Amino acid sequence: MKAERKLPDRRSRKARRTRDALAGAAFELVLDRGLREVTVEEIAERADVDRRTFSRYFASKEDAVLDSVRGDGDRINDALRARPADEPPLTAYRRAVMDWLADPGAPAWHRRPRIYELLVLAEREPSLYAAFHHIRVDAQADSVAIVADRLGTDPLSDLRPAVTVAAGAGALLAAQAAWVRGNRPDELPRLVESAFDALTGELLTRPPAPAPHSTTSTTEGNGTP
């Protein structure tokens, strides 16, 4: 019985090593040369496997190169599950994101080599951006289920879980966009805090100021055109 258990475990470890080798090869090749200059065959060759093996693990080179960030949504959701039950949902989501950013055991984007480069590239390459969007959508669906469970409600009939996650994930996305476009690799935590502050601060309490390009004349009624 013990031997029978060891065989699947050995196969699982080998599969994990193969997947990691393919993902690592895709990551390095694409960042070094650009997405359009790298083929699936080159990724497979770098990982010392064939094209068919690549297809067992990944649907595209975009999926392979993004495998290094696929688990970050899971880590945020694990942190969300661990937040105290009495925290308001949006506060819990915000603190889960900050827990992920500060986790010393599994470094977040700003503390992992070349992740900044990868996300900059994703902003420039539509197919890579689309693949990254699918990863985010899957993670957010899990977040909605977690928030619904915290509230003891059905997310199909109660919009609060989906609204909470949409707001929190939107703040994270805004911070990420400012991060990759601002050439400030170390500032992701500060930008995330600022994004959540904006979400829960003056946007909820103050009316918007008049737009500076408003066409409303301050001299209306005095004959001035």
PDB file of C-alpha atoms in Angstrom:
ATOM      1  CA  MET A   1       0.000   0.000   0.000  1.00  0.00           C
ATOM      2  CA  LYS A   2       2.815   2.372   0.884  1.00  0.00           C
ATOM      3  CA  ALA A   3       4.554   1.709  -2.444  1.00  0.00           C
ATOM      4  CA  GLU A   4       1.319   2.376  -4.321  1.00  0.00           C
ATOM      5  CA  ARG A   5       1.056   5.802  -2.677  1.00  0.00           C
ATOM      6  CA  LYS A   6       4.663   6.702  -3.446  1.00  0.00           C
ATOM      7  CA  LEU A   7       4.283   6.164  -7.210  1.00  0.00           C
ATOM      8  CA  PRO A   8       1.593   8.848  -7.731  1.00  0.00           C
ATOM      9  CA  ASP A   9       3.563  11.186  -5.470  1.00  0.00           C
ATOM     10  CA  ARG A  10       6.680  10.671  -7.574  1.00  0.00           C
ATOM     11  CA  ARG A  11       4.716  11.310 -10.762  1.00  0.00           C
ATOM     12  CA  SER A  12       3.210  14.438  -9.273  1.00  0.00           C
ATOM     13  CA  ARG A  13       6.636  15.803  -8.337  1.00  0.00           C
ATOM     14  CA  LYS A  14       7.980  15.036 -11.808  1.00  0.00           C
ATOM     15  CA  ALA A  15       4.998  16.775 -13.422  1.00  0.00           C
ATOM     16  CA  ARG A  16       5.534  19.803 -11.186  1.00  0.00           C
ATOM     17  CA  ARG A  17       9.208  19.955 -12.152  1.00  0.00           C
ATOM     18  CA  THR A  18       8.324  19.750 -15.842  1.00  0.00           C
ATOM     19  CA  ARG A  19       5.723  22.496 -15.535  1.00  0.00           C
ATOM     20  CA  ASP A  20       8.120  24.701 -13.597  1.00  0.00           C
ATOM     21  CA  ALA A  21      10.874  24.133 -16.181  1.00  0.00           C
ATOM     22  CA  LEU A  22       8.548  25.133 -19.017  1.00  0.00           C
ATOM     23  CA  ALA A  23       7.257  28.174 -17.153  1.00  0.00           C
ATOM     24  CA  GLY A  24      10.785  29.249 -16.242  1.00  0.00           C
ATOM     25  CA  ALA A  25      11.988  28.833 -19.817  1.00  0.00           C
ATOM     26  CA  ALA A  26       9.058  30.860 -21.162  1.00  0.00           C
ATOM     27  CA  PHE A  27       9.598  33.570 -18.564  1.00  0.00           C
ATOM     28  CA  GLU A  28      13.300  34.042 -19.313  1.00  0.00           C
ATOM     29  CA  LEU A  29      13.049  33.754 -23.093  1.00  0.00           C
ATOM     30  CA  VAL A  30      10.120  36.134 -23.430  1.00  0.00           C
ATOM     31  CA  LEU A  31      11.601  38.758 -21.120  1.00  0.00           C
ATOM     32  CA  ASP A  32      14.970  38.527 -22.829  1.00  0.00           C
ATOM     33  CA  ARG A  33      13.748  38.591 -26.416  1.00  0.00           C
ATOM     34  CA  GLY A  34      10.094  39.680 -26.487  1.00  0.00           C
ATOM     35  CA  LEU A  35       6.875  37.715 -26.793  1.00  0.00           C
ATOM     36  CA  ARG A  36       6.695  37.754 -30.580  1.00  0.00           C
ATOM     37  CA  GLU A  37      10.277  36.573 -31.015  1.00  0.00           C
ATOM     38  CA  VAL A  38       9.819  33.371 -28.986  1.00  0.00           C
ATOM     39  CA  THR A  39       8.130  30.186 -30.191  1.00  0.00           C
ATOM     40  CA  VAL A  40       6.578  27.354 -28.230  1.00  0.00           C
ATOM     41  CA  GLU A  41       9.158  25.021 -29.774  1.00  0.00           C
ATOM     42  CA  GLU A  42      12.001  27.138 -28.365  1.00  0.00           C
ATOM     43  CA  ILE A  43      10.419  27.103 -24.913  1.00  0.00           C
ATOM     44  CA  ALA A  44      10.056  23.323 -25.035  1.00  0.00           C
ATOM     45  CA  GLU A  45      13.639  22.911 -26.224  1.00  0.00           C
ATOM     46  CA  ARG A  46      14.963  25.136 -23.421  1.00  0.00           C
ATOM     47  CA  ALA A  47      13.063  22.966 -20.916  1.00  0.00           C
ATOM     48  CA  ASP A  48      14.404  19.786 -22.593  1.00  0.00           C
ATOM     49  CA  VAL A  49      10.961  18.442 -23.558  1.00  0.00           C
ATOM     50  CA  ASP A  50       9.037  18.175 -26.822  1.00  0.00           C
ATOM     51  CA  ARG A  51       6.204  20.314 -28.221  1.00  0.00           C
ATOM     52  CA  ARG A  52       3.579  17.752 -27.234  1.00  0.00           C
ATOM     53  CA  THR A  53       4.708  17.857 -23.608  1.00  0.00           C
ATOM     54  CA  PHE A  54       4.372  21.639 -23.618  1.00  0.00           C
ATOM     55  CA  SER A  55       0.750  21.291 -24.786  1.00  0.00           C
ATOM     56  CA  ARG A  56      -0.061  19.000 -21.853  1.00  0.00           C
ATOM     57  CA  TYR A  57       0.721  21.814 -19.438  1.00  0.00           C
ATOM     58  CA  PHE A  58      -0.061  25.057 -21.237  1.00  0.00           C
ATOM     59  CA  ALA A  59      -2.462  26.203 -23.938  1.00  0.00           C
ATOM     60  CA  SER A  60      -0.128  28.936 -25.195  1.00  0.00           C
ATOM     61  CA  LYS A  61       3.189  30.642 -24.590  1.00  0.00           C
ATOM     62  CA  GLU A  62       1.247  33.436 -22.851  1.00  0.00           C
ATOM     63  CA  ASP A  63      -0.102  30.936 -20.319  1.00  0.00           C
ATOM     64  CA  ALA A  64       3.401  29.604 -19.737  1.00  0.00           C
ATOM     65  CA  VAL A  65       5.095  32.954 -19.206  1.00  0.00           C
ATOM     66  CA  LEU A  66       2.360  34.062 -16.768  1.00  0.00           C
ATOM     67  CA  ASP A  67       2.532  30.903 -14.684  1.00  0.00           C
ATOM     68  CA  SER A  68       4.876  32.740 -12.317  1.00  0.00           C
ATOM     69  CA  VAL A  69       2.042  35.077 -11.234  1.00  0.00           C
ATOM     70  CA  ARG A  70      -0.833  32.597 -11.404  1.00  0.00           C
ATOM     71  CA  GLY A  71      -0.536  31.696  -7.731  1.00  0.00           C
ATOM     72  CA  ASP A  72      -0.690  35.261  -6.440  1.00  0.00           C
ATOM     73  CA  GLY A  73      -4.472  35.387  -6.629  1.00  0.00           C
ATOM     74  CA  ASP A  74      -4.595  32.165  -4.605  1.00  0.00           C
ATOM     75  CA  ARG A  75      -2.317  33.693  -1.984  1.00  0.00           C
ATOM     76  CA  ILE A  76      -4.531  36.780  -1.689  1.00  0.00           C
ATOM     77  CA  ASN A  77      -7.563  34.528  -1.328  1.00  0.00           C
ATOM     78  CA  ASP A  78      -5.833  32.408   1.316  1.00  0.00           C
ATOM     79  CA  ALA A  79      -5.105  35.605   3.236  1.00  0.00           C
ATOM     80  CA  LEU A  80      -8.743  36.690   2.789  1.00  0.00           C
ATOM     81  CA  ARG A  81      -9.997  33.424   4.277  1.00  0.00           C
ATOM     82  CA  ALA A  82      -7.718  33.959   7.256  1.00  0.00           C
ATOM     83  CA  ARG A  83      -8.953  37.469   8.092  1.00  0.00           C
ATOM     84  CA  PRO A  84     -11.046  37.840  11.291  1.00  0.00           C
ATOM     85  CA  ALA A  85     -14.709  37.078  10.711  1.00  0.00           C
ATOM     86  CA  ASP A  86     -15.868  40.387  12.212  1.00  0.00           C
ATOM     87  CA  GLU A  87     -13.956  42.582   9.738  1.00  0.00           C
ATOM     88  CA  PRO A  88     -16.091  44.433   7.193  1.00  0.00           C
ATOM     89  CA  PRO A  89     -15.725  42.728   3.791  1.00  0.00           C
ATOM     90  CA  LEU A  90     -13.832  45.512   2.005  1.00  0.00           C
ATOM     91  CA  THR A  91     -11.517  45.997   4.990  1.00  0.00           C
ATOM     92  CA  ALA A  92     -10.822  42.261   4.992  1.00  0.00           C
ATOM     93  CA  TYR A  93     -10.028  42.328   1.271  1.00  0.00           C
ATOM     94  CA  ARG A  94      -7.716  45.306   1.657  1.00  0.00           C
ATOM     95  CA  ARG A  95      -5.835  43.728   4.551  1.00  0.00           C
ATOM     96  CA  ALA A  96      -5.576  40.429   2.668  1.00  0.00           C
ATOM     97  CA  VAL A  97      -3.883  42.271  -0.197  1.00  0.00           C
ATOM     98  CA  MET A  98      -1.512  44.000   2.221  1.00  0.00           C
ATOM     99  CA  ASP A  99      -0.773  40.648   3.923  1.00  0.00           C
ATOM    100  CA  TRP A 100       0.160  39.249   0.507  1.00  0.00           C
ATOM    101  CA  LEU A 101       2.412  42.210  -0.223  1.00  0.00           C
ATOM    102  CA  ALA A 102       4.217  41.826   3.123  1.00  0.00           C
ATOM    103  CA  ASP A 103       4.464  38.009   3.268  1.00  0.00           C
ATOM    104  CA  PRO A 104       8.163  37.119   3.777  1.00  0.00           C
ATOM    105  CA  GLY A 105       7.613  33.467   2.892  1.00  0.00           C
ATOM    106  CA  ALA A 106       6.148  34.049  -0.584  1.00  0.00           C
ATOM    107  CA  PRO A 107       7.414  37.384  -1.950  1.00  0.00           C
ATOM    108  CA  ALA A 108       4.889  39.508  -3.829  1.00  0.00           C
ATOM    109  CA  TRP A 109       5.472  41.091  -7.232  1.00  0.00           C
ATOM    110  CA  HIS A 110       7.708  43.952  -6.119  1.00  0.00           C
ATOM    111  CA  ARG A 111      10.124  41.564  -4.370  1.00  0.00           C
ATOM    112  CA  ARG A 112      10.413  38.874  -7.069  1.00  0.00           C
ATOM    113  CA  PRO A 113      13.051  39.179  -9.811  1.00  0.00           C
ATOM    114  CA  ARG A 114      11.731  40.422 -13.165  1.00  0.00           C
ATOM    115  CA  ILE A 115       8.011  40.358 -12.283  1.00  0.00           C
ATOM    116  CA  TYR A 116       7.952  44.111 -12.798  1.00  0.00           C
ATOM    117  CA  GLU A 117       9.363  43.552 -16.301  1.00  0.00           C
ATOM    118  CA  LEU A 118       6.714  40.911 -16.974  1.00  0.00           C
ATOM    119  CA  LEU A 119       3.820  43.172 -16.016  1.00  0.00           C
ATOM    120  CA  VAL A 120       5.266  46.066 -18.017  1.00  0.00           C
ATOM    121  CA  LEU A 121       5.372  43.721 -21.007  1.00  0.00           C
ATOM    122  CA  ALA A 122       1.775  42.632 -20.337  1.00  0.00           C
ATOM    123  CA  GLU A 123       0.696  46.256 -20.658  1.00  0.00           C
ATOM    124  CA  ARG A 124       2.243  46.385 -24.142  1.00  0.00           C
ATOM    125  CA  GLU A 125       1.259  42.985 -25.535  1.00  0.00           C
ATOM    126  CA  PRO A 126      -2.516  42.528 -26.058  1.00  0.00           C
ATOM    127  CA  SER A 127      -2.431  38.725 -26.032  1.00  0.00           C
ATOM    128  CA  LEU A 128      -0.404  38.678 -22.818  1.00  0.00           C
ATOM    129  CA  TYR A 129      -2.700  41.253 -21.227  1.00  0.00           C
ATOM    130  CA  ALA A 130      -5.746  39.174 -22.177  1.00  0.00           C
ATOM    131  CA  ALA A 131      -4.229  36.033 -20.645  1.00  0.00           C
ATOM    132  CA  PHE A 132      -3.430  37.963 -17.462  1.00  0.00           C
ATOM    133  CA  HIS A 133      -7.001  39.253 -17.370  1.00  0.00           C
ATOM    134  CA  HIS A 134      -8.312  35.668 -17.368  1.00  0.00           C
ATOM    135  CA  ILE A 135      -6.083  34.842 -14.401  1.00  0.00           C
ATOM    136  CA  ARG A 136      -7.483  37.854 -12.519  1.00  0.00           C
ATOM    137  CA  VAL A 137     -11.079  36.920 -13.346  1.00  0.00           C
ATOM    138  CA  ASP A 138     -10.609  33.404 -11.992  1.00  0.00           C
ATOM    139  CA  ALA A 139      -9.063  34.715  -8.776  1.00  0.00           C
ATOM    140  CA  GLN A 140     -11.840  37.271  -8.330  1.00  0.00           C
ATOM    141  CA  ALA A 141     -14.510  34.593  -8.740  1.00  0.00           C
ATOM    142  CA  ASP A 142     -12.932  32.735  -5.832  1.00  0.00           C
ATOM    143  CA  SER A 143     -12.792  35.985  -3.833  1.00  0.00           C
ATOM    144  CA  VAL A 144     -16.517  36.530  -4.367  1.00  0.00           C
ATOM    145  CA  ALA A 145     -17.248  33.047  -3.011  1.00  0.00           C
ATOM    146  CA  ILE A 146     -15.059  33.720   0.045  1.00  0.00           C
ATOM    147  CA  VAL A 147     -16.746  37.055   0.796  1.00  0.00           C
ATOM    148  CA  ALA A 148     -20.174  35.489   0.336  1.00  0.00           C
ATOM    149  CA  ASP A 149     -19.241  32.778   2.811  1.00  0.00           C
ATOM    150  CA  ARG A 150     -18.045  35.417   5.291  1.00  0.00           C
ATOM    151  CA  LEU A 151     -21.384  37.210   4.969  1.00  0.00           C
ATOM    152  CA  GLY A 152     -23.397  33.982   5.041  1.00  0.00           C
ATOM    153  CA  THR A 153     -25.155  34.897   1.818  1.00  0.00           C
ATOM    154  CA  ASP A 154     -25.760  33.671  -1.720  1.00  0.00           C
ATOM    155  CA  PRO A 155     -23.713  35.670  -4.255  1.00  0.00           C
ATOM    156  CA  LEU A 156     -26.285  34.902  -6.950  1.00  0.00           C
ATOM    157  CA  SER A 157     -28.970  36.877  -5.098  1.00  0.00           C
ATOM    158  CA  ASP A 158     -26.874  39.258  -2.972  1.00  0.00           C
ATOM    159  CA  LEU A 159     -24.673  41.712  -4.848  1.00  0.00           C
ATOM    160  CA  ARG A 160     -22.523  42.702  -1.878  1.00  0.00           C
ATOM    161  CA  PRO A 161     -19.813  40.045  -2.349  1.00  0.00           C
ATOM    162  CA  ALA A 162     -19.372  40.860  -6.040  1.00  0.00           C
ATOM    163  CA  VAL A 163     -19.385  44.617  -5.401  1.00  0.00           C
ATOM    164  CA  THR A 164     -16.841  44.236  -2.589  1.00  0.00           C
ATOM    165  CA  VAL A 165     -14.455  42.230  -4.759  1.00  0.00           C
ATOM    166  CA  ALA A 166     -14.946  44.454  -7.795  1.00  0.00           C
ATOM    167  CA  ALA A 167     -14.059  47.506  -5.684  1.00  0.00           C
ATOM    168  CA  GLY A 168     -11.062  45.901  -3.991  1.00  0.00           C
ATOM    169  CA  ALA A 169      -9.701  44.265  -7.128  1.00  0.00           C
ATOM    170  CA  GLY A 170     -10.236  47.539  -8.988  1.00  0.00           C
ATOM    171  CA  ALA A 171      -8.094  49.364  -6.435  1.00  0.00           C
ATOM    172  CA  LEU A 172      -5.365  46.743  -6.822  1.00  0.00           C
ATOM    173  CA  LEU A 173      -5.574  46.974 -10.611  1.00  0.00           C
ATOM    174  CA  ALA A 174      -5.320  50.780 -10.512  1.00  0.00           C
ATOM    175  CA  ALA A 175      -2.258  50.545  -8.281  1.00  0.00           C
ATOM    176  CA  GLN A 176      -0.698  47.935 -10.571  1.00  0.00           C
ATOM    177  CA  ALA A 177      -1.271  50.145 -13.613  1.00  0.00           C
ATOM    178  CA  ALA A 178       0.335  53.146 -11.894  1.00  0.00           C
ATOM    179  CA  TRP A 179       3.204  50.915 -10.789  1.00  0.00           C
ATOM    180  CA  VAL A 180       4.113  49.564 -14.214  1.00  0.00           C
ATOM    181  CA  ARG A 181       3.614  52.877 -15.987  1.00  0.00           C
ATOM    182  CA  GLY A 182       5.482  54.978 -13.458  1.00  0.00           C
ATOM    183  CA  ASN A 183       8.850  53.196 -13.477  1.00  0.00           C
ATOM    184  CA  ARG A 184       8.773  52.807  -9.690  1.00  0.00           C
ATOM    185  CA  PRO A 185       9.524  49.125  -9.027  1.00  0.00           C
ATOM    186  CA  ASP A 186       9.704  49.421  -5.216  1.00  0.00           C
ATOM    187  CA  GLU A 187       6.542  51.445  -4.696  1.00  0.00           C
ATOM    188  CA  LEU A 188       3.789  48.892  -5.192  1.00  0.00           C
ATOM    189  CA  PRO A 189       2.741  48.701  -1.494  1.00  0.00           C
ATOM    190  CA  ARG A 190       2.478  52.491  -1.234  1.00  0.00           C
ATOM    191  CA  LEU A 191       0.452  52.686  -4.427  1.00  0.00           C
ATOM    192  CA  VAL A 192      -1.894  49.939  -3.222  1.00  0.00           C
ATOM    193  CA  GLU A 193      -2.448  51.768   0.061  1.00  0.00           C
ATOM    194  CA  SER A 194      -3.145  54.990  -1.846  1.00  0.00           C
ATOM    195  CA  ALA A 195      -5.611  53.245  -4.141  1.00  0.00           C
ATOM    196  CA  PHE A 196      -7.582  51.798  -1.225  1.00  0.00           C
ATOM    197  CA  ASP A 197      -7.447  55.126   0.617  1.00  0.00           C
ATOM    198  CA  ALA A 198      -8.997  56.804  -2.420  1.00  0.00           C
ATOM    199  CA  LEU A 199     -11.651  54.120  -2.620  1.00  0.00           C
ATOM    200  CA  THR A 200     -12.744  54.436   1.004  1.00  0.00           C
ATOM    201  CA  GLY A 201     -11.990  58.124   1.529  1.00  0.00           C
ATOM    202  CA  GLU A 202     -13.033  61.258  -0.264  1.00  0.00           C
ATOM    203  CA  LEU A 203     -14.773  59.453  -3.113  1.00  0.00           C
ATOM    204  CA  LEU A 204     -17.431  58.415  -0.603  1.00  0.00           C
ATOM    205  CA  THR A 205     -17.716  61.677   1.308  1.00  0.00           C
ATOM    206  CA  ARG A 206     -17.041  64.632  -0.981  1.00  0.00           C
ATOM    207  CA  PRO A 207     -18.823  65.819  -4.105  1.00  0.00           C
ATOM    208  CA  PRO A 208     -16.538  66.001  -7.129  1.00  0.00           C
ATOM    209  CA  ALA A 209     -14.895  69.348  -7.787  1.00  0.00           C
ATOM    210  CA  PRO A 210     -15.890  71.137 -11.011  1.00  0.00           C
ATOM    211  CA  ALA A 211     -13.871  69.978 -13.969  1.00  0.00           C
ATOM    212  CA  PRO A 212     -11.191  72.543 -14.916  1.00  0.00           C
ATOM    213  CA  HIS A 213     -12.296  72.456 -18.551  1.00  0.00           C
ATOM    214  CA  SER A 214     -15.964  73.161 -17.713  1.00  0.00           C
ATOM    215  CA  THR A 215     -17.721  75.219 -20.377  1.00  0.00           C
ATOM    216  CA  THR A 216     -20.044  76.858 -17.821  1.00  0.00           C
ATOM    217  CA  SER A 217     -19.413  80.591 -17.862  1.00  0.00           C
ATOM    218  CA  THR A 218     -18.962  82.384 -14.537  1.00  0.00           C
ATOM    219  CA  THR A 219     -20.370  85.518 -16.127  1.00  0.00           C
ATOM    220  CA  GLU A 220     -23.596  83.929 -17.343  1.00  0.00           C
ATOM    221  CA  GLY A 221     -26.372  86.453 -17.563  1.00  0.00           C
ATOM    222  CA  ASN A 222     -24.153  89.546 -17.883  1.00  0.00           C
ATOM    223  CA  GLY A 223     -24.061  89.479 -21.641  1.00  0.00           C
ATOM    224  CA  THR A 224     -20.513  88.124 -21.881  1.00  0.00           C
ATOM    225  CA  PRO A 225     -20.307  85.309 -24.500  1.00  0.00           C
TER     226      PRO A 225
END
